[in-house]
């Protein structure tokens, strides 16, 4: 499938039991869209399935993204595909980056990670450390060998508590959270039972203290790789968007007066109103509710899931 | 876009003795821009020991490369590594990641394209009301005070949520702020006397209890209550709206009105196709570049063309010159609604790209649509006068005759 926005796999290496880290770069060597800690990207795999992965590399490197992928035994094949089949040099489609889990300013942070949930926290930790914040990490997993990046994190010293279950049992959340003081923000990412336990352990804290990200299983179905149609409702024109062109290019070539600016789905200039059809959002602007509503889209990067989109132009 | 790379060896860049901030160049920057673009991808401005970028490719690259072209050392000539800023620095404009992240995220949501839909109908009605009133005062009007200043002052402070009293302070405050990005010349000296009082007034408007509950300002404080910002940051984020949101749009609107006064055929086009209002405004922002320049500071030795700009050096990006670079634009000096102005750098580019651009566009669209409905021709009616500002391409007066339909 020809993707209009794609990334090339430039590195692939195991980082823990069942976890590979992928390094991704623009095929033409261009800068990648900027991101902030807590952000994720959509990876669009060659079969059209979409998977979300947190960016866990260094944002000061504008040319590569790093993600870490856990092989899920009962998953729907996306992670198995990445582990087994996705080779160096191959291309994958890109959506985002988007951030539903931003690091807010604070003097103190308590980070809690379960397993692969460490990934969004890695850049947060780097940043908290850079800013001289007071922070601690509690990181659990099955065994020492399954704690991805555990070795790197150990370099931070006493701030980091690596707690593999086979040696320590379940995470001691109350003990860790006893360090809480007013103004401390708690960030947690990991499997649903861990997040539920963290929520219970944080009930006494003021509102907005705890921020969590769950790796939602409620992902949408595969995206289409086939061309689709765009109907310009006012001029009753129907245009075809081939797999390797953007909506923006097709409609502006047909004479529509749609402004754009960043062409990365960031600035929000090329918003178009969707009257019918289901957009395939690839931007960094809309929140989950707006994405689900499907009433607008950003023409520079977003596409269509349905055969036809009717837009207000 | 080729990345700007570092490496060994450096050639001396061409040198210019010009002062981009003298009155001759502020009156007409075109010849200076032309000579800087022609001289090379980077030019040393010996007068200020600063490196000038005037071609589109290099300006775009520097704007997007926040890693090596930082803002936290000031986006004016003053280098905050060595000099004390004249006011507490902006949490957006004069900040780098990671500190830039939270204020930017909060403000982008508050004034983002999706949040402005609720203002559309109101601003359209306000614009129609203003145009009716101005047409009622006679056919010859100076559109700078009558429309370009009056409209933003009518809608924007209200949208932020500050009281009507004292709004006129916003213009001289912004004028001084944008002068202060330049060298400490006569323009800065002229504003220095009043600035303490104006700053005190502006800072006073940023307090929670001054702000109406449904405005952008209250939304900033609500974000602080949710912990997305600290409560110490909230007033400074409101201040960003009040500093950057008025003079810029005043001169942006003046630019598009001047463009139409001098290009009657383009006004004709807009009247036939009012949906071109947004394109027209962005084309005017490209053509005139109301914000002409901003500085960056090199965070490391950065190679541009064959020249290495040393760590800590100030770099002056000429947005106005990039927006008329013939390497990027066909017939760049022409104001032309059939052009797609997308990609201009008049609002900047990258992580600092104007967070208020959607507000500016909505103001312009509202005003132009109202005018196109009632005015068949905008005819020059006397000599125009520029207003000189170290950063803004500004207007003092544009007298025109408004022909009614
Ligand atoms: C025609 C009107 C306008 C023009 C030409 C303009 C131009 C610009 C430019 C060139 C920048 C980039 C600065 C840089 O890269 O260092 C910028 C940033 C900014 N603008 Fe505007 N602007 C306009 C209107 C507005 C309005 C209406 C607002 C208020 C909501 C606003 C608020 C800001 C803020 C807060 C920033 C800093 C953003 C950041 O650093 O993240 N601007 N503007």
PDB file of C-alpha atoms in Angstrom, chain A residues 48-299:
ATOM      1  CA  UNK A  48      -4.415  -1.707   6.954  1.00  0.00           C
ATOM      2  CA  UNK A  49      -4.593  -2.433  10.657  1.00  0.00           C
ATOM      3  CA  UNK A  50      -3.883   0.484  12.960  1.00  0.00           C
ATOM      4  CA  UNK A  51      -1.888   0.235  16.190  1.00  0.00           C
ATOM      5  CA  UNK A  52      -1.005   2.951  18.637  1.00  0.00           C
ATOM      6  CA  UNK A  53       2.434   3.182  20.213  1.00  0.00           C
ATOM      7  CA  UNK A  54       3.865   5.738  22.598  1.00  0.00           C
ATOM      8  CA  UNK A  55       6.920   7.614  21.447  1.00  0.00           C
ATOM      9  CA  UNK A  56       9.712   6.740  23.835  1.00  0.00           C
ATOM     10  CA  UNK A  57      12.800   8.243  22.201  1.00  0.00           C
ATOM     11  CA  UNK A  58      14.490  11.617  22.356  1.00  0.00           C
ATOM     12  CA  UNK A  59      12.549  14.595  21.034  1.00  0.00           C
ATOM     13  CA  UNK A  60      15.783  16.527  20.521  1.00  0.00           C
ATOM     14  CA  UNK A  61      16.429  14.098  17.679  1.00  0.00           C
ATOM     15  CA  UNK A  62      14.054  15.484  15.068  1.00  0.00           C
ATOM     16  CA  UNK A  63      14.784  12.739  12.544  1.00  0.00           C
ATOM     17  CA  UNK A  64      13.807   9.519  14.277  1.00  0.00           C
ATOM     18  CA  UNK A  65      11.012   8.126  16.372  1.00  0.00           C
ATOM     19  CA  UNK A  66      11.486   5.246  18.782  1.00  0.00           C
ATOM     20  CA  UNK A  67       8.675   2.938  19.857  1.00  0.00           C
ATOM     21  CA  UNK A  68       8.742  -0.314  21.804  1.00  0.00           C
ATOM     22  CA  UNK A  69       6.354  -3.111  20.913  1.00  0.00           C
ATOM     23  CA  UNK A  70       5.335  -5.944  23.204  1.00  0.00           C
ATOM     24  CA  UNK A  71       4.454  -9.164  21.488  1.00  0.00           C
ATOM     25  CA  UNK A  72       0.913  -9.891  22.638  1.00  0.00           C
ATOM     26  CA  UNK A  73       0.109 -13.568  22.559  1.00  0.00           C
ATOM     27  CA  UNK A  74      -3.642 -13.065  22.439  1.00  0.00           C
ATOM     28  CA  UNK A  75      -3.542  -9.801  20.458  1.00  0.00           C
ATOM     29  CA  UNK A  76      -5.012  -9.340  17.027  1.00  0.00           C
ATOM     30  CA  UNK A  77      -1.850  -9.901  15.108  1.00  0.00           C
ATOM     31  CA  UNK A  78      -0.434  -6.373  14.894  1.00  0.00           C
ATOM     32  CA  UNK A  79       2.351  -6.961  17.372  1.00  0.00           C
ATOM     33  CA  UNK A  80       3.069 -10.425  15.972  1.00  0.00           C
ATOM     34  CA  UNK A  81       3.389  -8.903  12.536  1.00  0.00           C
ATOM     35  CA  UNK A  82       5.820  -6.280  13.805  1.00  0.00           C
ATOM     36  CA  UNK A  83       7.893  -8.867  15.639  1.00  0.00           C
ATOM     37  CA  UNK A  84       8.031 -11.469  12.894  1.00  0.00           C
ATOM     38  CA  UNK A  85       7.536  -9.842   9.553  1.00  0.00           C
ATOM     39  CA  UNK A  86       8.347  -6.152   9.621  1.00  0.00           C
ATOM     40  CA  UNK A  87      11.885  -5.791   8.328  1.00  0.00           C
ATOM     41  CA  UNK A  88      14.433  -3.026   8.252  1.00  0.00           C
ATOM     42  CA  UNK A  89      13.799  -0.744   5.311  1.00  0.00           C
ATOM     43  CA  UNK A  90      10.083  -1.449   5.157  1.00  0.00           C
ATOM     44  CA  UNK A  91       7.526   1.337   5.305  1.00  0.00           C
ATOM     45  CA  UNK A  92       4.571   1.802   7.626  1.00  0.00           C
ATOM     46  CA  UNK A  93       1.891   4.506   7.573  1.00  0.00           C
ATOM     47  CA  UNK A  94       1.843   7.293  10.148  1.00  0.00           C
ATOM     48  CA  UNK A  95      -0.985   9.027  12.015  1.00  0.00           C
ATOM     49  CA  UNK A  96      -0.385  11.766  14.588  1.00  0.00           C
ATOM     50  CA  UNK A  97       1.577  12.185  16.822  1.00  0.00           C
ATOM     51  CA  UNK A  98      -1.167  12.953  19.317  1.00  0.00           C
ATOM     52  CA  UNK A  99      -0.933  13.449  23.038  1.00  0.00           C
ATOM     53  CA  UNK A 100      -3.725  12.498  25.448  1.00  0.00           C
ATOM     54  CA  UNK A 101      -1.304  12.078  28.306  1.00  0.00           C
ATOM     55  CA  UNK A 102       0.675  15.304  28.578  1.00  0.00           C
ATOM     56  CA  UNK A 103       3.182  15.989  31.326  1.00  0.00           C
ATOM     57  CA  UNK A 104       1.877  19.000  33.230  1.00  0.00           C
ATOM     58  CA  UNK A 105       4.197  21.345  35.103  1.00  0.00           C
ATOM     59  CA  UNK A 106       4.906  20.318  38.698  1.00  0.00           C
ATOM     60  CA  UNK A 107       7.773  20.283  41.141  1.00  0.00           C
ATOM     61  CA  UNK A 108       7.296  16.616  42.044  1.00  0.00           C
ATOM     62  CA  UNK A 109       6.166  13.563  40.113  1.00  0.00           C
ATOM     63  CA  UNK A 110       5.481   9.958  41.039  1.00  0.00           C
ATOM     64  CA  UNK A 111       5.571   7.690  37.982  1.00  0.00           C
ATOM     65  CA  UNK A 112       4.091   4.187  38.029  1.00  0.00           C
ATOM     66  CA  UNK A 113       4.610   1.795  35.124  1.00  0.00           C
ATOM     67  CA  UNK A 114       3.390  -1.721  34.549  1.00  0.00           C
ATOM     68  CA  UNK A 115       5.243  -3.629  31.827  1.00  0.00           C
ATOM     69  CA  UNK A 116       5.224  -1.975  28.427  1.00  0.00           C
ATOM     70  CA  UNK A 117       3.390   0.949  30.066  1.00  0.00           C
ATOM     71  CA  UNK A 118       6.857   2.310  30.734  1.00  0.00           C
ATOM     72  CA  UNK A 119       7.077   3.676  27.174  1.00  0.00           C
ATOM     73  CA  UNK A 120       5.199   7.001  27.505  1.00  0.00           C
ATOM     74  CA  UNK A 121       6.831   7.579  30.874  1.00  0.00           C
ATOM     75  CA  UNK A 122      10.404   7.355  29.547  1.00  0.00           C
ATOM     76  CA  UNK A 123      10.442  10.773  27.859  1.00  0.00           C
ATOM     77  CA  UNK A 124       8.488  12.241  30.778  1.00  0.00           C
ATOM     78  CA  UNK A 125      11.146  11.022  33.167  1.00  0.00           C
ATOM     79  CA  UNK A 126      13.924  12.414  30.990  1.00  0.00           C
ATOM     80  CA  UNK A 127      12.139  15.736  30.957  1.00  0.00           C
ATOM     81  CA  UNK A 128      11.313  15.847  34.661  1.00  0.00           C
ATOM     82  CA  UNK A 129      14.958  15.127  35.321  1.00  0.00           C
ATOM     83  CA  UNK A 130      16.098  17.820  32.906  1.00  0.00           C
ATOM     84  CA  UNK A 131      13.901  20.354  34.675  1.00  0.00           C
ATOM     85  CA  UNK A 132      15.272  19.373  38.056  1.00  0.00           C
ATOM     86  CA  UNK A 133      11.935  18.129  39.343  1.00  0.00           C
ATOM     87  CA  UNK A 134      11.823  15.729  42.266  1.00  0.00           C
ATOM     88  CA  UNK A 135      10.606  12.417  40.841  1.00  0.00           C
ATOM     89  CA  UNK A 136      10.369   8.695  41.572  1.00  0.00           C
ATOM     90  CA  UNK A 137       9.501   5.734  39.370  1.00  0.00           C
ATOM     91  CA  UNK A 138       7.885   2.492  40.441  1.00  0.00           C
ATOM     92  CA  UNK A 139       8.185  -0.021  37.609  1.00  0.00           C
ATOM     93  CA  UNK A 140       6.709  -3.489  37.758  1.00  0.00           C
ATOM     94  CA  UNK A 141       6.741  -6.437  35.371  1.00  0.00           C
ATOM     95  CA  UNK A 142       6.893 -10.201  35.466  1.00  0.00           C
ATOM     96  CA  UNK A 143      10.644 -10.745  35.625  1.00  0.00           C
ATOM     97  CA  UNK A 144      13.734  -8.562  35.485  1.00  0.00           C
ATOM     98  CA  UNK A 145      14.228  -9.675  31.886  1.00  0.00           C
ATOM     99  CA  UNK A 146      10.800  -8.390  30.917  1.00  0.00           C
ATOM    100  CA  UNK A 147      11.411  -4.835  32.203  1.00  0.00           C
ATOM    101  CA  UNK A 148      12.133  -2.972  28.972  1.00  0.00           C
ATOM    102  CA  UNK A 149      14.689  -0.181  29.432  1.00  0.00           C
ATOM    103  CA  UNK A 150      15.157  -1.288  33.052  1.00  0.00           C
ATOM    104  CA  UNK A 151      18.906  -1.192  32.664  1.00  0.00           C
ATOM    105  CA  UNK A 152      18.917   2.387  31.329  1.00  0.00           C
ATOM    106  CA  UNK A 153      16.547   3.504  34.046  1.00  0.00           C
ATOM    107  CA  UNK A 154      18.739   1.994  36.749  1.00  0.00           C
ATOM    108  CA  UNK A 155      21.240   4.677  35.764  1.00  0.00           C
ATOM    109  CA  UNK A 156      19.044   7.249  37.510  1.00  0.00           C
ATOM    110  CA  UNK A 157      19.877   5.557  40.820  1.00  0.00           C
ATOM    111  CA  UNK A 158      17.672   5.619  43.886  1.00  0.00           C
ATOM    112  CA  UNK A 159      14.804   7.467  42.163  1.00  0.00           C
ATOM    113  CA  UNK A 160      13.991   4.293  40.243  1.00  0.00           C
ATOM    114  CA  UNK A 161      12.349   1.300  41.916  1.00  0.00           C
ATOM    115  CA  UNK A 162      12.445  -1.726  39.605  1.00  0.00           C
ATOM    116  CA  UNK A 163      10.066  -4.323  41.039  1.00  0.00           C
ATOM    117  CA  UNK A 164       9.825  -7.531  38.978  1.00  0.00           C
ATOM    118  CA  UNK A 165       6.942  -9.593  40.285  1.00  0.00           C
ATOM    119  CA  UNK A 166       8.871 -12.871  40.535  1.00  0.00           C
ATOM    120  CA  UNK A 167      11.071 -11.279  43.192  1.00  0.00           C
ATOM    121  CA  UNK A 168       8.886  -8.642  44.849  1.00  0.00           C
ATOM    122  CA  UNK A 169       5.288  -9.784  44.313  1.00  0.00           C
ATOM    123  CA  UNK A 170       2.618  -7.198  43.462  1.00  0.00           C
ATOM    124  CA  UNK A 171       3.605  -3.536  43.430  1.00  0.00           C
ATOM    125  CA  UNK A 172       3.431  -1.841  46.801  1.00  0.00           C
ATOM    126  CA  UNK A 173       1.380   1.137  45.693  1.00  0.00           C
ATOM    127  CA  UNK A 174       0.499   2.528  49.144  1.00  0.00           C
ATOM    128  CA  UNK A 175       4.156   2.370  50.152  1.00  0.00           C
ATOM    129  CA  UNK A 176       5.263   4.210  47.008  1.00  0.00           C
ATOM    130  CA  UNK A 177       2.478   6.784  47.167  1.00  0.00           C
ATOM    131  CA  UNK A 178       3.316   7.574  50.792  1.00  0.00           C
ATOM    132  CA  UNK A 179       5.889   9.958  49.299  1.00  0.00           C
ATOM    133  CA  UNK A 180       3.026  12.086  47.993  1.00  0.00           C
ATOM    134  CA  UNK A 181       2.923  15.732  49.114  1.00  0.00           C
ATOM    135  CA  UNK A 182       0.689  18.583  47.957  1.00  0.00           C
ATOM    136  CA  UNK A 183       1.606  19.541  44.387  1.00  0.00           C
ATOM    137  CA  UNK A 184       2.878  16.083  43.409  1.00  0.00           C
ATOM    138  CA  UNK A 185       1.435  14.706  40.158  1.00  0.00           C
ATOM    139  CA  UNK A 186       1.035  10.968  39.781  1.00  0.00           C
ATOM    140  CA  UNK A 187       1.400   9.446  36.286  1.00  0.00           C
ATOM    141  CA  UNK A 188       0.519   5.819  35.692  1.00  0.00           C
ATOM    142  CA  UNK A 189       0.485   3.641  32.602  1.00  0.00           C
ATOM    143  CA  UNK A 190       0.051  -0.092  32.331  1.00  0.00           C
ATOM    144  CA  UNK A 191      -2.541  -2.867  32.255  1.00  0.00           C
ATOM    145  CA  UNK A 192      -6.109  -2.118  33.384  1.00  0.00           C
ATOM    146  CA  UNK A 193      -5.910  -3.944  36.752  1.00  0.00           C
ATOM    147  CA  UNK A 194      -2.819  -1.936  37.705  1.00  0.00           C
ATOM    148  CA  UNK A 195      -4.494   1.338  36.760  1.00  0.00           C
ATOM    149  CA  UNK A 196      -7.576   0.394  38.771  1.00  0.00           C
ATOM    150  CA  UNK A 197      -5.378  -0.314  41.772  1.00  0.00           C
ATOM    151  CA  UNK A 198      -3.556   3.012  41.341  1.00  0.00           C
ATOM    152  CA  UNK A 199      -6.886   4.818  41.147  1.00  0.00           C
ATOM    153  CA  UNK A 200      -8.002   3.216  44.386  1.00  0.00           C
ATOM    154  CA  UNK A 201      -4.728   4.075  46.058  1.00  0.00           C
ATOM    155  CA  UNK A 202      -5.064   7.725  44.980  1.00  0.00           C
ATOM    156  CA  UNK A 203      -8.649   8.314  46.122  1.00  0.00           C
ATOM    157  CA  UNK A 204      -7.579  10.523  49.022  1.00  0.00           C
ATOM    158  CA  UNK A 205      -5.625  12.933  46.816  1.00  0.00           C
ATOM    159  CA  UNK A 206      -7.026  16.205  45.415  1.00  0.00           C
ATOM    160  CA  UNK A 207      -8.694  16.084  41.982  1.00  0.00           C
ATOM    161  CA  UNK A 208      -6.405  16.116  38.917  1.00  0.00           C
ATOM    162  CA  UNK A 209      -3.529  14.616  40.892  1.00  0.00           C
ATOM    163  CA  UNK A 210      -3.554  11.339  38.991  1.00  0.00           C
ATOM    164  CA  UNK A 211      -3.138  11.066  35.228  1.00  0.00           C
ATOM    165  CA  UNK A 212      -3.326   7.703  33.546  1.00  0.00           C
ATOM    166  CA  UNK A 213      -3.159   6.276  30.085  1.00  0.00           C
ATOM    167  CA  UNK A 214      -4.625   2.934  29.269  1.00  0.00           C
ATOM    168  CA  UNK A 215      -3.666   1.037  26.209  1.00  0.00           C
ATOM    169  CA  UNK A 216      -7.183   0.900  24.890  1.00  0.00           C
ATOM    170  CA  UNK A 217      -8.266  -2.263  23.220  1.00  0.00           C
ATOM    171  CA  UNK A 218     -11.131  -0.309  21.653  1.00  0.00           C
ATOM    172  CA  UNK A 219      -9.260   0.452  18.477  1.00  0.00           C
ATOM    173  CA  UNK A 220     -11.043   1.081  15.241  1.00  0.00           C
ATOM    174  CA  UNK A 221     -11.028  -1.363  12.388  1.00  0.00           C
ATOM    175  CA  UNK A 222      -8.542  -1.382   9.531  1.00  0.00           C
ATOM    176  CA  UNK A 223      -8.141   1.666   7.346  1.00  0.00           C
ATOM    177  CA  UNK A 224      -8.662   1.430   3.620  1.00  0.00           C
ATOM    178  CA  UNK A 225      -5.828   1.333   1.180  1.00  0.00           C
ATOM    179  CA  UNK A 226      -8.128   1.764  -1.804  1.00  0.00           C
ATOM    180  CA  UNK A 227      -8.853   5.102  -3.473  1.00  0.00           C
ATOM    181  CA  UNK A 228     -11.974   6.874  -2.252  1.00  0.00           C
ATOM    182  CA  UNK A 229     -14.239   9.627  -3.487  1.00  0.00           C
ATOM    183  CA  UNK A 230     -14.698  13.155  -2.247  1.00  0.00           C
ATOM    184  CA  UNK A 231     -17.924  14.912  -3.094  1.00  0.00           C
ATOM    185  CA  UNK A 232     -17.797  18.705  -2.930  1.00  0.00           C
ATOM    186  CA  UNK A 233     -21.364  19.350  -1.821  1.00  0.00           C
ATOM    187  CA  UNK A 234     -21.717  22.937  -3.018  1.00  0.00           C
ATOM    188  CA  UNK A 235     -20.335  22.416  -6.489  1.00  0.00           C
ATOM    189  CA  UNK A 236     -21.642  18.843  -6.724  1.00  0.00           C
ATOM    190  CA  UNK A 237     -18.239  17.720  -7.975  1.00  0.00           C
ATOM    191  CA  UNK A 238     -16.975  14.225  -7.266  1.00  0.00           C
ATOM    192  CA  UNK A 239     -13.216  13.679  -7.116  1.00  0.00           C
ATOM    193  CA  UNK A 240     -11.182  10.534  -6.626  1.00  0.00           C
ATOM    194  CA  UNK A 241      -8.389  10.489  -4.059  1.00  0.00           C
ATOM    195  CA  UNK A 242      -5.812   7.888  -5.052  1.00  0.00           C
ATOM    196  CA  UNK A 243      -3.987   6.028  -2.307  1.00  0.00           C
ATOM    197  CA  UNK A 244      -0.845   8.073  -2.824  1.00  0.00           C
ATOM    198  CA  UNK A 245      -2.369  11.579  -2.804  1.00  0.00           C
ATOM    199  CA  UNK A 246      -3.690  13.702   0.031  1.00  0.00           C
ATOM    200  CA  UNK A 247      -7.229  15.034   0.138  1.00  0.00           C
ATOM    201  CA  UNK A 248      -5.743  18.533   0.217  1.00  0.00           C
ATOM    202  CA  UNK A 249      -3.802  18.013  -3.003  1.00  0.00           C
ATOM    203  CA  UNK A 250      -6.792  16.556  -4.798  1.00  0.00           C
ATOM    204  CA  UNK A 251      -9.255  19.265  -3.812  1.00  0.00           C
ATOM    205  CA  UNK A 252      -6.883  22.188  -4.348  1.00  0.00           C
ATOM    206  CA  UNK A 253      -5.903  20.790  -7.746  1.00  0.00           C
ATOM    207  CA  UNK A 254      -9.620  20.870  -8.548  1.00  0.00           C
ATOM    208  CA  UNK A 255      -9.711  24.551  -7.631  1.00  0.00           C
ATOM    209  CA  UNK A 256     -11.113  24.502  -4.076  1.00  0.00           C
ATOM    210  CA  UNK A 257      -9.922  27.477  -2.011  1.00  0.00           C
ATOM    211  CA  UNK A 258      -8.619  25.563   0.981  1.00  0.00           C
ATOM    212  CA  UNK A 259      -5.739  27.151   2.852  1.00  0.00           C
ATOM    213  CA  UNK A 260      -3.122  25.027   4.509  1.00  0.00           C
ATOM    214  CA  UNK A 261       0.095  25.702   6.313  1.00  0.00           C
ATOM    215  CA  UNK A 262       2.107  23.058   8.167  1.00  0.00           C
ATOM    216  CA  UNK A 263       0.961  20.065   6.059  1.00  0.00           C
ATOM    217  CA  UNK A 264       1.564  17.805   9.053  1.00  0.00           C
ATOM    218  CA  UNK A 265      -1.861  17.860  10.675  1.00  0.00           C
ATOM    219  CA  UNK A 266      -0.649  20.185  13.415  1.00  0.00           C
ATOM    220  CA  UNK A 267      -1.595  23.809  12.755  1.00  0.00           C
ATOM    221  CA  UNK A 268      -5.301  23.274  12.001  1.00  0.00           C
ATOM    222  CA  UNK A 269      -5.488  25.621   9.012  1.00  0.00           C
ATOM    223  CA  UNK A 270      -6.899  23.171   6.452  1.00  0.00           C
ATOM    224  CA  UNK A 271     -10.021  22.176   8.398  1.00  0.00           C
ATOM    225  CA  UNK A 272     -12.908  21.048   6.210  1.00  0.00           C
ATOM    226  CA  UNK A 273     -16.437  20.254   7.291  1.00  0.00           C
ATOM    227  CA  UNK A 274     -17.581  16.689   6.685  1.00  0.00           C
ATOM    228  CA  UNK A 275     -21.269  16.285   5.859  1.00  0.00           C
ATOM    229  CA  UNK A 276     -21.344  12.544   5.271  1.00  0.00           C
ATOM    230  CA  UNK A 277     -18.961   9.617   5.359  1.00  0.00           C
ATOM    231  CA  UNK A 278     -16.428   8.515   7.931  1.00  0.00           C
ATOM    232  CA  UNK A 279     -13.095  10.349   8.017  1.00  0.00           C
ATOM    233  CA  UNK A 280      -9.868   8.521   8.811  1.00  0.00           C
ATOM    234  CA  UNK A 281      -8.245  11.051  11.134  1.00  0.00           C
ATOM    235  CA  UNK A 282      -4.467  11.261  10.998  1.00  0.00           C
ATOM    236  CA  UNK A 283      -3.997  14.704  12.526  1.00  0.00           C
ATOM    237  CA  UNK A 284      -2.621  15.895  15.867  1.00  0.00           C
ATOM    238  CA  UNK A 285      -5.379  18.423  16.563  1.00  0.00           C
ATOM    239  CA  UNK A 286      -8.687  16.706  17.328  1.00  0.00           C
ATOM    240  CA  UNK A 287      -9.417  15.061  20.647  1.00  0.00           C
ATOM    241  CA  UNK A 288     -11.083  11.658  20.881  1.00  0.00           C
ATOM    242  CA  UNK A 289     -14.613  13.061  21.051  1.00  0.00           C
ATOM    243  CA  UNK A 290     -14.086  15.239  17.994  1.00  0.00           C
ATOM    244  CA  UNK A 291     -12.540  12.319  16.143  1.00  0.00           C
ATOM    245  CA  UNK A 292     -15.479  10.112  16.922  1.00  0.00           C
ATOM    246  CA  UNK A 293     -17.943  12.833  15.896  1.00  0.00           C
ATOM    247  CA  UNK A 294     -16.334  12.947  12.453  1.00  0.00           C
ATOM    248  CA  UNK A 295     -17.836  16.354  11.657  1.00  0.00           C
ATOM    249  CA  UNK A 296     -14.614  17.856  10.414  1.00  0.00           C
ATOM    250  CA  UNK A 297     -11.191  16.785   9.253  1.00  0.00           C
ATOM    251  CA  UNK A 298      -7.812  18.210   8.323  1.00  0.00           C
ATOM    252  CA  UNK A 299      -7.309  17.751   4.625  1.00  0.00           C
TER     253      UNK A 299
END
